[in-house]
Tab-separated table of C-alpha atoms in Angstrom:
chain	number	residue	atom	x	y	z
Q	1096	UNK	CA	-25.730	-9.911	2.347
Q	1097	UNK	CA	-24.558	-13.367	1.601
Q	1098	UNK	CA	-20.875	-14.298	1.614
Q	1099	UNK	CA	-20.670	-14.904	-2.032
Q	1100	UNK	CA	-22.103	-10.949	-2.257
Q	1101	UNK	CA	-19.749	-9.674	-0.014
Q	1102	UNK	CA	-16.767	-11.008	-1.796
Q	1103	UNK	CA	-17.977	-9.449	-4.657
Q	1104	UNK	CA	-18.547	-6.429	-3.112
Q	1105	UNK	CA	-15.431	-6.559	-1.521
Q	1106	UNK	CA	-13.838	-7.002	-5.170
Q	1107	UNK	CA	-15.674	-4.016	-6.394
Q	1108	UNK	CA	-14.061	-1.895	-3.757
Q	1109	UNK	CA	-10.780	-2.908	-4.052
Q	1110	UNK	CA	-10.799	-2.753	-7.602
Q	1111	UNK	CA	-12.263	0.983	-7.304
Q	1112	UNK	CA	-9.559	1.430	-4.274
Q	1113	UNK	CA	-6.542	0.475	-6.864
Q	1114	UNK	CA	-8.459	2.244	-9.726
Q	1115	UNK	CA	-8.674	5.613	-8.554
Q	1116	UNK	CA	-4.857	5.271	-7.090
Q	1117	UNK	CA	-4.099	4.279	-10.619
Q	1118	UNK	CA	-6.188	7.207	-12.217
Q	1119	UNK	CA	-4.602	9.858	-9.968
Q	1120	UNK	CA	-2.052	11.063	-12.368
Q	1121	UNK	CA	-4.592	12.325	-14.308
Q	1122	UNK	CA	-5.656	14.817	-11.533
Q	1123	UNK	CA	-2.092	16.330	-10.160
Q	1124	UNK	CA	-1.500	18.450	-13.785
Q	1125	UNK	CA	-4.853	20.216	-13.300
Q	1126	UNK	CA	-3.967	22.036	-10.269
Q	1127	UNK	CA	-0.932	23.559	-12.114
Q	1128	UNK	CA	0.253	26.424	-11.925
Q	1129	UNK	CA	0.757	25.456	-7.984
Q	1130	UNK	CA	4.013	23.824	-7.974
Q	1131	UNK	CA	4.555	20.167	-6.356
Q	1132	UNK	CA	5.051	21.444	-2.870
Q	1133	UNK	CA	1.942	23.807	-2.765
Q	1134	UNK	CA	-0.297	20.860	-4.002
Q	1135	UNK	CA	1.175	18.460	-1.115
Q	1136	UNK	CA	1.132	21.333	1.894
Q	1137	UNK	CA	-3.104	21.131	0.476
Q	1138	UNK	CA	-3.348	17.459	-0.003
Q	1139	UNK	CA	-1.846	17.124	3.747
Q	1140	UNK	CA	-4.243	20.114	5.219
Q	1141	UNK	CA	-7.243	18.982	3.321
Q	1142	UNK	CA	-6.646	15.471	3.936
Q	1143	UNK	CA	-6.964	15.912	7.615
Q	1144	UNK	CA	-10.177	18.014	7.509
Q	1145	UNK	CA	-11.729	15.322	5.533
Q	1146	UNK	CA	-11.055	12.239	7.464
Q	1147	UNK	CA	-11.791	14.248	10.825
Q	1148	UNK	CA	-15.155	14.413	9.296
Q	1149	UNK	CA	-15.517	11.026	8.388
Q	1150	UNK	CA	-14.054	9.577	12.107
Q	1151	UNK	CA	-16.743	12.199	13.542
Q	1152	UNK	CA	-19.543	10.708	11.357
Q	1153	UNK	CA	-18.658	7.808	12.305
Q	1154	UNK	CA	-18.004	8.445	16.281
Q	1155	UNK	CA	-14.759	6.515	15.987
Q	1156	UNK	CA	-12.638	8.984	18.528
Q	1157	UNK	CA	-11.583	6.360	21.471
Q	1158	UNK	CA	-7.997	5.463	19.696
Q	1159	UNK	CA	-6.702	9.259	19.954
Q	1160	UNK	CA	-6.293	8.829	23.689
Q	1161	UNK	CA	-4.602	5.148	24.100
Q	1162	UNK	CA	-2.183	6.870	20.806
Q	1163	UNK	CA	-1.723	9.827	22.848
Q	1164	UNK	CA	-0.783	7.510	25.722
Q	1165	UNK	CA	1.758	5.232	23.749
Q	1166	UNK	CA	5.121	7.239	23.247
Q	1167	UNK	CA	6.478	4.738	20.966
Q	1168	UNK	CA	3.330	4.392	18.704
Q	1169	UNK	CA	3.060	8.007	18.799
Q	1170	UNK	CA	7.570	7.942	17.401
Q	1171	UNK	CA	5.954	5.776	14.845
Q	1172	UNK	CA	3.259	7.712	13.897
Q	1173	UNK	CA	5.667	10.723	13.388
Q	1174	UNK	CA	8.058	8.097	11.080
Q	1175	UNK	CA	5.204	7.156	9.406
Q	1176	UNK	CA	3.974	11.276	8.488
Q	1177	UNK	CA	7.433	11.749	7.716
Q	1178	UNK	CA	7.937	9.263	4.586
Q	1179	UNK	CA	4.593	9.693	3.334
Q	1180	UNK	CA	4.815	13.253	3.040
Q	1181	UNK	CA	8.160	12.263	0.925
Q	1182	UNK	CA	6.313	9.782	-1.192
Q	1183	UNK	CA	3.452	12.264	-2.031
Q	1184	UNK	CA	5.701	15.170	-2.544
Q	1185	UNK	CA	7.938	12.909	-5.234
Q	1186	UNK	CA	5.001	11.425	-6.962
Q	1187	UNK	CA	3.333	14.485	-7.215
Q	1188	UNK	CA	6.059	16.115	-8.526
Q	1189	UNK	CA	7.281	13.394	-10.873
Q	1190	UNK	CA	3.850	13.159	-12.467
Q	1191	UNK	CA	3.725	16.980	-13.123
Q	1192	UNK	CA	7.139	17.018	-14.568
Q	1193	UNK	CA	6.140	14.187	-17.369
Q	1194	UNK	CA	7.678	11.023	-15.730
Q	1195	UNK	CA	4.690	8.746	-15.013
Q	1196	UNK	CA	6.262	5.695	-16.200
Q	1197	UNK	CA	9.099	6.101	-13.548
Q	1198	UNK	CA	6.845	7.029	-10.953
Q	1199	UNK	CA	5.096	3.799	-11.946
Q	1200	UNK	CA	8.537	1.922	-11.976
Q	1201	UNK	CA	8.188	2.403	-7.984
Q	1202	UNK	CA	5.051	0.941	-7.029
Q	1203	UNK	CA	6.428	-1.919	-8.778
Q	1204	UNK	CA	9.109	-2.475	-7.337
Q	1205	UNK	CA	7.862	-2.054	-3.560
Q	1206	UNK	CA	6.976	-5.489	-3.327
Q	1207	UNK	CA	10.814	-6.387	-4.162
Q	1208	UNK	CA	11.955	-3.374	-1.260
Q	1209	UNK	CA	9.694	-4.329	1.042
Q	1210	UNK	CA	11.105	-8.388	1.091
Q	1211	UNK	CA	14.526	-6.984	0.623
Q	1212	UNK	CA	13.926	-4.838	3.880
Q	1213	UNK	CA	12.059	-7.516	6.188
Q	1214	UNK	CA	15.381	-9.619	5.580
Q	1215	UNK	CA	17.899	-6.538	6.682
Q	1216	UNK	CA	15.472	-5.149	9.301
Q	1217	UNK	CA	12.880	-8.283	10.262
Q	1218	UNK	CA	15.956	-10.924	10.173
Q	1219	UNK	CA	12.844	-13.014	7.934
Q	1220	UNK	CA	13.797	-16.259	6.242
Q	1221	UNK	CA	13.263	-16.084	2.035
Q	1222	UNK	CA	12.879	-19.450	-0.251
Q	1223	UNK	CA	14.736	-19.593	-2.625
Q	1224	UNK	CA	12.379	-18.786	-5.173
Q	1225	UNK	CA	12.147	-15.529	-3.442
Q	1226	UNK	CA	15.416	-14.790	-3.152
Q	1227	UNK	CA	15.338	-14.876	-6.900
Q	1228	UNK	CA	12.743	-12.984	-7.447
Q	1229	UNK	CA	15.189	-10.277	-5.501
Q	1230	UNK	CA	18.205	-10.639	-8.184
Q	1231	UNK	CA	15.931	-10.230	-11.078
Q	1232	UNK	CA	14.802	-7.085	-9.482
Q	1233	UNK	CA	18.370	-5.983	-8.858
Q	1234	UNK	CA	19.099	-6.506	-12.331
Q	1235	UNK	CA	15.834	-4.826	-13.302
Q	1236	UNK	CA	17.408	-1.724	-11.841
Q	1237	UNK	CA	20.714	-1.993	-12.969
Q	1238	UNK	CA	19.420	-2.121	-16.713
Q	1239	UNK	CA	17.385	0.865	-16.083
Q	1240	UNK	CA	19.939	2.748	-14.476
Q	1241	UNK	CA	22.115	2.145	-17.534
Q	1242	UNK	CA	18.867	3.341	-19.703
Q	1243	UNK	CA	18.040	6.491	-17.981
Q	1244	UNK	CA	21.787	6.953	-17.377
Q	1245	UNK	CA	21.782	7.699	-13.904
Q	1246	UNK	CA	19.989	5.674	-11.496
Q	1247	UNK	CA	15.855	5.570	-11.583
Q	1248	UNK	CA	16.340	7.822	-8.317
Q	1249	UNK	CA	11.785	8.643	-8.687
Q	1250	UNK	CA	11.464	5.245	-8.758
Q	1251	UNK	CA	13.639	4.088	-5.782
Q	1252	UNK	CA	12.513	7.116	-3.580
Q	1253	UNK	CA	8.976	5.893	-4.232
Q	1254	UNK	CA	9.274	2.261	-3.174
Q	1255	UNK	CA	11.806	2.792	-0.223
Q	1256	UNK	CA	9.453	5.440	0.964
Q	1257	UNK	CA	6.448	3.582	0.941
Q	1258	UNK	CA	8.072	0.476	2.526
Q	1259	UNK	CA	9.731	2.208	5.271
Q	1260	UNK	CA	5.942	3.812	5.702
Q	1261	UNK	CA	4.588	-0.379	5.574
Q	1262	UNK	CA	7.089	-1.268	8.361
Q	1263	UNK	CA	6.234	2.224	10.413
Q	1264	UNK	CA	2.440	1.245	10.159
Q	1265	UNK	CA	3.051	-2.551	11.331
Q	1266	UNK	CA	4.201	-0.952	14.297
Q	1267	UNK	CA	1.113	1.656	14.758
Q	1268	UNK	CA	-1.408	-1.064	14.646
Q	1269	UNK	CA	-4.413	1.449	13.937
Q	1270	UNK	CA	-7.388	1.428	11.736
Q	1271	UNK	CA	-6.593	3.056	7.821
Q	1272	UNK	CA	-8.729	6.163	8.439
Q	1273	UNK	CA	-7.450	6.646	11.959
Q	1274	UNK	CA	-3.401	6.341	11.226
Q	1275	UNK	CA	-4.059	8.941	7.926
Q	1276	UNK	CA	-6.041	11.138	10.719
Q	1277	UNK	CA	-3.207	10.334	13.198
Q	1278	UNK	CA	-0.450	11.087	10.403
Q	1279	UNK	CA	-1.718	14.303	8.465
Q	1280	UNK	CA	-2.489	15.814	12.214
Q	1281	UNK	CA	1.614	15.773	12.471
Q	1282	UNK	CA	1.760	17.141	9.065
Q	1283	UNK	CA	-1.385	19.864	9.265
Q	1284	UNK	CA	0.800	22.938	11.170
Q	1285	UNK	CA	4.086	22.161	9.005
Q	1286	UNK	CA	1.403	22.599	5.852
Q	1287	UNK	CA	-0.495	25.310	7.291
Q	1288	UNK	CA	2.338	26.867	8.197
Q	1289	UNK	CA	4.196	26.740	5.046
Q	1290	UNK	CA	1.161	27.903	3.189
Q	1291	UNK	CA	0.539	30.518	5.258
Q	1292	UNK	CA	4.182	31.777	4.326
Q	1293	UNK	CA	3.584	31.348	0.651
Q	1294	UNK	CA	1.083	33.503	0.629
Q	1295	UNK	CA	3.281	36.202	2.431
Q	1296	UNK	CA	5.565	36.068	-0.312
Q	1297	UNK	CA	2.922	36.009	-3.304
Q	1298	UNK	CA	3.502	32.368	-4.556
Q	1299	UNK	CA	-0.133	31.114	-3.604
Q	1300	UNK	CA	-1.832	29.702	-6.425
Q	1301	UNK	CA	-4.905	28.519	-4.198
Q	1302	UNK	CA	-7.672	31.636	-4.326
Q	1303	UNK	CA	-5.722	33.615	-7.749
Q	1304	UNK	CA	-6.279	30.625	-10.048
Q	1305	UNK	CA	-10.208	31.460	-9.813
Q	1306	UNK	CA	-12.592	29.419	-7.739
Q	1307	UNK	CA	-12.556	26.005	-9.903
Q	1308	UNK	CA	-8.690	25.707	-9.724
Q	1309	UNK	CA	-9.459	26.525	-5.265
Q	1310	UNK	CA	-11.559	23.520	-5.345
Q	1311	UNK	CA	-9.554	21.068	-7.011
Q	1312	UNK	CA	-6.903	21.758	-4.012
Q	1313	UNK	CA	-9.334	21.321	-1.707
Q	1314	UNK	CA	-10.338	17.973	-3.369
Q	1315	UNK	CA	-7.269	16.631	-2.462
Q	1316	UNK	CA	-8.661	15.768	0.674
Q	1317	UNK	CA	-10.876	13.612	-1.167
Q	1318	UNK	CA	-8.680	12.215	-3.399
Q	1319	UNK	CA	-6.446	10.517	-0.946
Q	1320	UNK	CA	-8.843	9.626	1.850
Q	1321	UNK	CA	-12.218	7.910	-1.244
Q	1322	UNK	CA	-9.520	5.444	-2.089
Q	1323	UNK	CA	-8.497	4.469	1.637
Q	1324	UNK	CA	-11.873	4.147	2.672
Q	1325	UNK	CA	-12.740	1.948	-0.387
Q	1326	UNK	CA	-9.947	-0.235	0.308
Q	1327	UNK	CA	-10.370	-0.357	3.804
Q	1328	UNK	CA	-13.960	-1.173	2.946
Q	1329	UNK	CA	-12.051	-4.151	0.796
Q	1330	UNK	CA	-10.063	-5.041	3.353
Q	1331	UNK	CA	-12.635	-6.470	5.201
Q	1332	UNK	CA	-14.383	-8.500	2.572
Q	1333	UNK	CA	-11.526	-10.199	0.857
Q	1334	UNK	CA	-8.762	-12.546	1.529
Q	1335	UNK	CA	-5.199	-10.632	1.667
Q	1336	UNK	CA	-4.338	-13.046	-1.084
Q	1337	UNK	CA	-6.483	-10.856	-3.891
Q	1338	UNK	CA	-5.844	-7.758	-2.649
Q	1339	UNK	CA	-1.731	-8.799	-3.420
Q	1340	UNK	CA	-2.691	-9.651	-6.980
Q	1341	UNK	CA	-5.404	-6.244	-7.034
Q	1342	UNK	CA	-2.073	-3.869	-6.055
Q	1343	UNK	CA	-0.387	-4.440	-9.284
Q	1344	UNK	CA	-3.824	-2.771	-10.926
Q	1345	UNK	CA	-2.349	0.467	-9.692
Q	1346	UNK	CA	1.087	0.588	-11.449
Q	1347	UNK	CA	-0.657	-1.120	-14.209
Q	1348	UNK	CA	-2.882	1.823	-14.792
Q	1349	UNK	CA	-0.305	4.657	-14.246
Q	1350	UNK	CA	2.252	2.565	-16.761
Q	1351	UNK	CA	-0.393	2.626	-19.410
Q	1352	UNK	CA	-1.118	6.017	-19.051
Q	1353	UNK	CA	2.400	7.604	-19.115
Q	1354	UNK	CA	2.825	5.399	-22.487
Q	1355	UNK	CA	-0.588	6.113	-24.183
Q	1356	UNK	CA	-1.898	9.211	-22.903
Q	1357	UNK	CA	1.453	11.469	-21.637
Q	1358	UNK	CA	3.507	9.518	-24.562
Q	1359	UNK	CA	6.759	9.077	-22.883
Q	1360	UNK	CA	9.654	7.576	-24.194
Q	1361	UNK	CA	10.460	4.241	-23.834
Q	1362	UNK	CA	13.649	3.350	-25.604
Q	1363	UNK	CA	14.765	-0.171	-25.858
Q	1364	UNK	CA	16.343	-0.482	-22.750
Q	1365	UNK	CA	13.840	0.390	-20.474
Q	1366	UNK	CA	11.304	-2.021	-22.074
Q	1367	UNK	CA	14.186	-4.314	-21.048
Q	1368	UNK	CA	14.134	-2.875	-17.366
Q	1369	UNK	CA	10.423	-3.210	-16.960
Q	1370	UNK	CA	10.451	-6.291	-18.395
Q	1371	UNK	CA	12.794	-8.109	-15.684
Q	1372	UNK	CA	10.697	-6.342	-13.033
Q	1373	UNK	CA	7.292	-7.787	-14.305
Q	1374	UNK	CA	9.212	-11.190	-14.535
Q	1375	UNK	CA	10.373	-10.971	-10.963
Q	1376	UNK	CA	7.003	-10.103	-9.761
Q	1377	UNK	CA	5.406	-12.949	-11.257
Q	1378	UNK	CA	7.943	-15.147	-9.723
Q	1379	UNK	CA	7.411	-13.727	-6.349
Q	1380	UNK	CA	3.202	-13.875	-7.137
Q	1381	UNK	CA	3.682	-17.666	-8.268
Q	1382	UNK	CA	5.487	-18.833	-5.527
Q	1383	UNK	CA	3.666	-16.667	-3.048
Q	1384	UNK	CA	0.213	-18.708	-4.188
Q	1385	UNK	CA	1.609	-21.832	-4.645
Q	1386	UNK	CA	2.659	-21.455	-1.118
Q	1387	UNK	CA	-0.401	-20.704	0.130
Q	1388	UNK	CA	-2.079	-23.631	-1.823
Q	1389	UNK	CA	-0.032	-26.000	0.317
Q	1390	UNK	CA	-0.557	-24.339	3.538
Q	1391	UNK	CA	-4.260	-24.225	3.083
Q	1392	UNK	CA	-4.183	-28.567	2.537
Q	1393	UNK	CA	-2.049	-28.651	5.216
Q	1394	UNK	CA	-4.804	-26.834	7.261
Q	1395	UNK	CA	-7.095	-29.094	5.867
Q	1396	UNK	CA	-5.488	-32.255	6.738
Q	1397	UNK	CA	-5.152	-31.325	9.902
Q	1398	UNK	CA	-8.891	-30.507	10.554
Q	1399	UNK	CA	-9.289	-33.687	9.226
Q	1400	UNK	CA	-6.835	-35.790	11.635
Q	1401	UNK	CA	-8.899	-33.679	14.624
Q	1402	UNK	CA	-12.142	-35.043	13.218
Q	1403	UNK	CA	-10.404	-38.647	13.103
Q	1404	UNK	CA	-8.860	-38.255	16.270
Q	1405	UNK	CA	-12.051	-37.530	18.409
Q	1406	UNK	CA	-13.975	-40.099	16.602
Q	1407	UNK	CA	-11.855	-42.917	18.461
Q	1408	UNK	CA	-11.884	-44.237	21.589
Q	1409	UNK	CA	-8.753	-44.311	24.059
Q	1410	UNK	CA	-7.855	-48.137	23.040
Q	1411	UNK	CA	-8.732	-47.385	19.507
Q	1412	UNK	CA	-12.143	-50.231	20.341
Q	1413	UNK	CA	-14.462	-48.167	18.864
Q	1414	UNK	CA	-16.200	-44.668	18.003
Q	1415	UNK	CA	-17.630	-41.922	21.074
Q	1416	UNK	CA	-18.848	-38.414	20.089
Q	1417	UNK	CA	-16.013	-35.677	18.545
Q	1418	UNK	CA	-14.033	-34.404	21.238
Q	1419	UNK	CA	-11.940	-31.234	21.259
Q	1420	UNK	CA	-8.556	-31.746	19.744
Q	1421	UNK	CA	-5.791	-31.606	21.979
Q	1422	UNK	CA	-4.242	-27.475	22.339
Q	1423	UNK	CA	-1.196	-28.008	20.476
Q	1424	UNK	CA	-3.261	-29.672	17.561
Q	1425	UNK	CA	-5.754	-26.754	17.376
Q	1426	UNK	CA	-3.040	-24.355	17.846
Q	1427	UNK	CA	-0.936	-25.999	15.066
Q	1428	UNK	CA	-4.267	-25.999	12.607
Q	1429	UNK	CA	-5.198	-22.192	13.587
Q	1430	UNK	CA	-1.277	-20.954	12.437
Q	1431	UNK	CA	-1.644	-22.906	9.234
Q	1432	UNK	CA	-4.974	-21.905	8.114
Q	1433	UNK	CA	-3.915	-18.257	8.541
Q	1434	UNK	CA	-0.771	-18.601	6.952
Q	1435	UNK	CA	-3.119	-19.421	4.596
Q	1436	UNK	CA	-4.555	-16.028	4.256
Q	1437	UNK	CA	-1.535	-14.470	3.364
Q	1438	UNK	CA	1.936	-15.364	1.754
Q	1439	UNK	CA	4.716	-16.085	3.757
Q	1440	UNK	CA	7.995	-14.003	5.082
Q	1441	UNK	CA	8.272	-10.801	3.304
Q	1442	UNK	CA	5.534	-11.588	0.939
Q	1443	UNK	CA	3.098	-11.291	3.075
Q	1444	UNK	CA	4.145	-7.155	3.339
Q	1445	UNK	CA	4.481	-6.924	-0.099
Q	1446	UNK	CA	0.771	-8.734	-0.956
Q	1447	UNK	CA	-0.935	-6.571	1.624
Q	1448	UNK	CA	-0.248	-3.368	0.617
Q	1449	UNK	CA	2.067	-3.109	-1.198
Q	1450	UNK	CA	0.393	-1.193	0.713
Q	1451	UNK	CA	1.003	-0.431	3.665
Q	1452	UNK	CA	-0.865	-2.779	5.217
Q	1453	UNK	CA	-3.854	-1.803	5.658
Q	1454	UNK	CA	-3.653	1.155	3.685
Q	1455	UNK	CA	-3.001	0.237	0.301
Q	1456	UNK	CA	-1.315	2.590	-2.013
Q	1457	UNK	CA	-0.963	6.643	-1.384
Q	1458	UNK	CA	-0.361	8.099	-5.142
């Protein structure tokens, strides 16, 4: 496939990746009556059976014994289960009790947490564009705190979560399909487990619902690990760049639907409160490409001093063959062109995956 077909191929999986995250709301109310922690106890069991048969389709098995090996990417690994089974358990359970827009309000914000969090934790430098981008959010959240009258506690769970989960897989350093396998392994006796004991005390809705409602609990498995492998798929064939601007398609989505098809209110002051967030994330997107759009003609004019460079002679008398540039040139040119590929400082976690990076979003 040419390059121009693999971008847009790359395109169409990352918009299907973000799609289906953003669609996903529509799938958690059909497996009521379970309650939220039934339907993440399945999505973690199922989860694990699926990708184990993807990784053994694909004979992709070498990683488990260099994790196994690795005590400190195995504690992050275990971090990493840990928050995402909180993220999946609130979302789940914020979309099935009829606040969609909130749960929205989180992926939204992550890209705000997860600067705000590689300055406290990562000691990384912000412009000061960023930094404003930051207050607005602040005051994003203070207005909606003052609309819902109590802070937007779905909301901050959500993005706090998921960036502590972005940091955690930094650290792991694995393939998308092979941290999930890695994470919902931790998580499969806990969920086993805990349905195993619902059933003991008669609050199992998988197998009393009738065999449809069975099957859309075992299609969790499928609904979190299609996405991953679509945006892994992505990933690959795109710059990191439009993958940051593809994550907002996500909260986008799951906004639209919590106005239009759940109806929730939205009273004055939250329109304010979503408002200043959208505003601060276009700052952050704006300076984040503009950024990049100077790095990349800084790469450029440096590939072009190289050429220049080995062109002349040592006393500058005349022209010989292009030469090498000299290491620290090269090495100079190769930082800057891939700064280019992503934006800067905490931007950079918040473009990739908003996502984890890597991963993408885990609705």
């Amino acid at each position: 496939m040419s390059a121009d077909g693999e971008q847009r191929a790359g395109l169409l999986y990352g918009i299907g990746a973000y799609g289906m995250w953003g669609l996903v709301p529509l799938f958690w109310p059909l497996l009521k009556p379970a309650g939220a922690t039934e339907i993440l106890a399945h999505r973690m069991t199922w989860s694990l059976v699926v990708v184990a048969l993807a990784l053994l389709a694909l004979k992709r098995w070498q990683w488990i014994r260099e994790l196994l090996r690795d005590r400190r990417r195995l504690g992050f690994v275990s971090v990493a289960a840990v928050v995402i089974s909180v993220n999946w358990g609130v979302f789940i359970w914020a979309v099935n009790a009829d606040r969609v827009v909130e749960a929205s309000l989180g992926y939204f914000i992550n890209p705000l947490v997860t600067i705000a969090m590689g300055v406290l934790l990562l000691k990384e430098q912000l412009r000061p564009v960023q930094w404003a981008a930051v207050g607005i959010g602040v005051a994003a959240v203070l207005v909606l705190a003052i609309g819902y009258g109590q802070p937007p506690w779905v909301s901050l769970v959500l993005a706090f979560s998921f960036a502590i989960y972005g940091l955690a897989k930094k650290k792991i350093n694995i393939g998308g399909l092979e941290s999930l396998a890695a994470e919902t392994a931790i998580l499969f006796v806990p969920a086993l487990g805990y349905l195993v004991w619902l059933a003991t005390q008669g609050g199992l809705a998988f197998g009393h619902e009738g065999t449809g409602h069975a099957l859309l609990l075992a299609a969790t498995g499928l609904v979190t690990a299609v996405p991953l492998i679509c945006f892994g798929a992505a990933a690959i064939r795109v710059p990191l760049s439009t993958l940051g601007m593809l994550q907002y398609l996500g909260p986008i989505i799951q906004f639209l639907l919590g106005v239009l098809y759940f109806r929730e209110s939205m009273p004055a002051e939250r329109w304010a409160g979503f408002t200043l967030v959208w505003l601060a994330l276009t700052v952050l997107t704006w300076d984040a490409l503009r950024t990049a759009r100077r790095t990349r003609a800084r790469a450029e004019q440096l590939r072009t001093e190289e050429q220049r460079t080995g062109e002349l002679l040592p006393d500058g008398s005349g022209t010989t063959p292009p030469q090498p540039a000299g290491a620290a040139l090269a090495a100079t040119a190769a930082t800057a062109a891939a700064a280019a590929a992503k934006p800067p400082n905490g931007a950079a976690a918040a473009a990739g995956a908003a996502s984890p990076p890597r991963t993408g979003s885990t609705a």
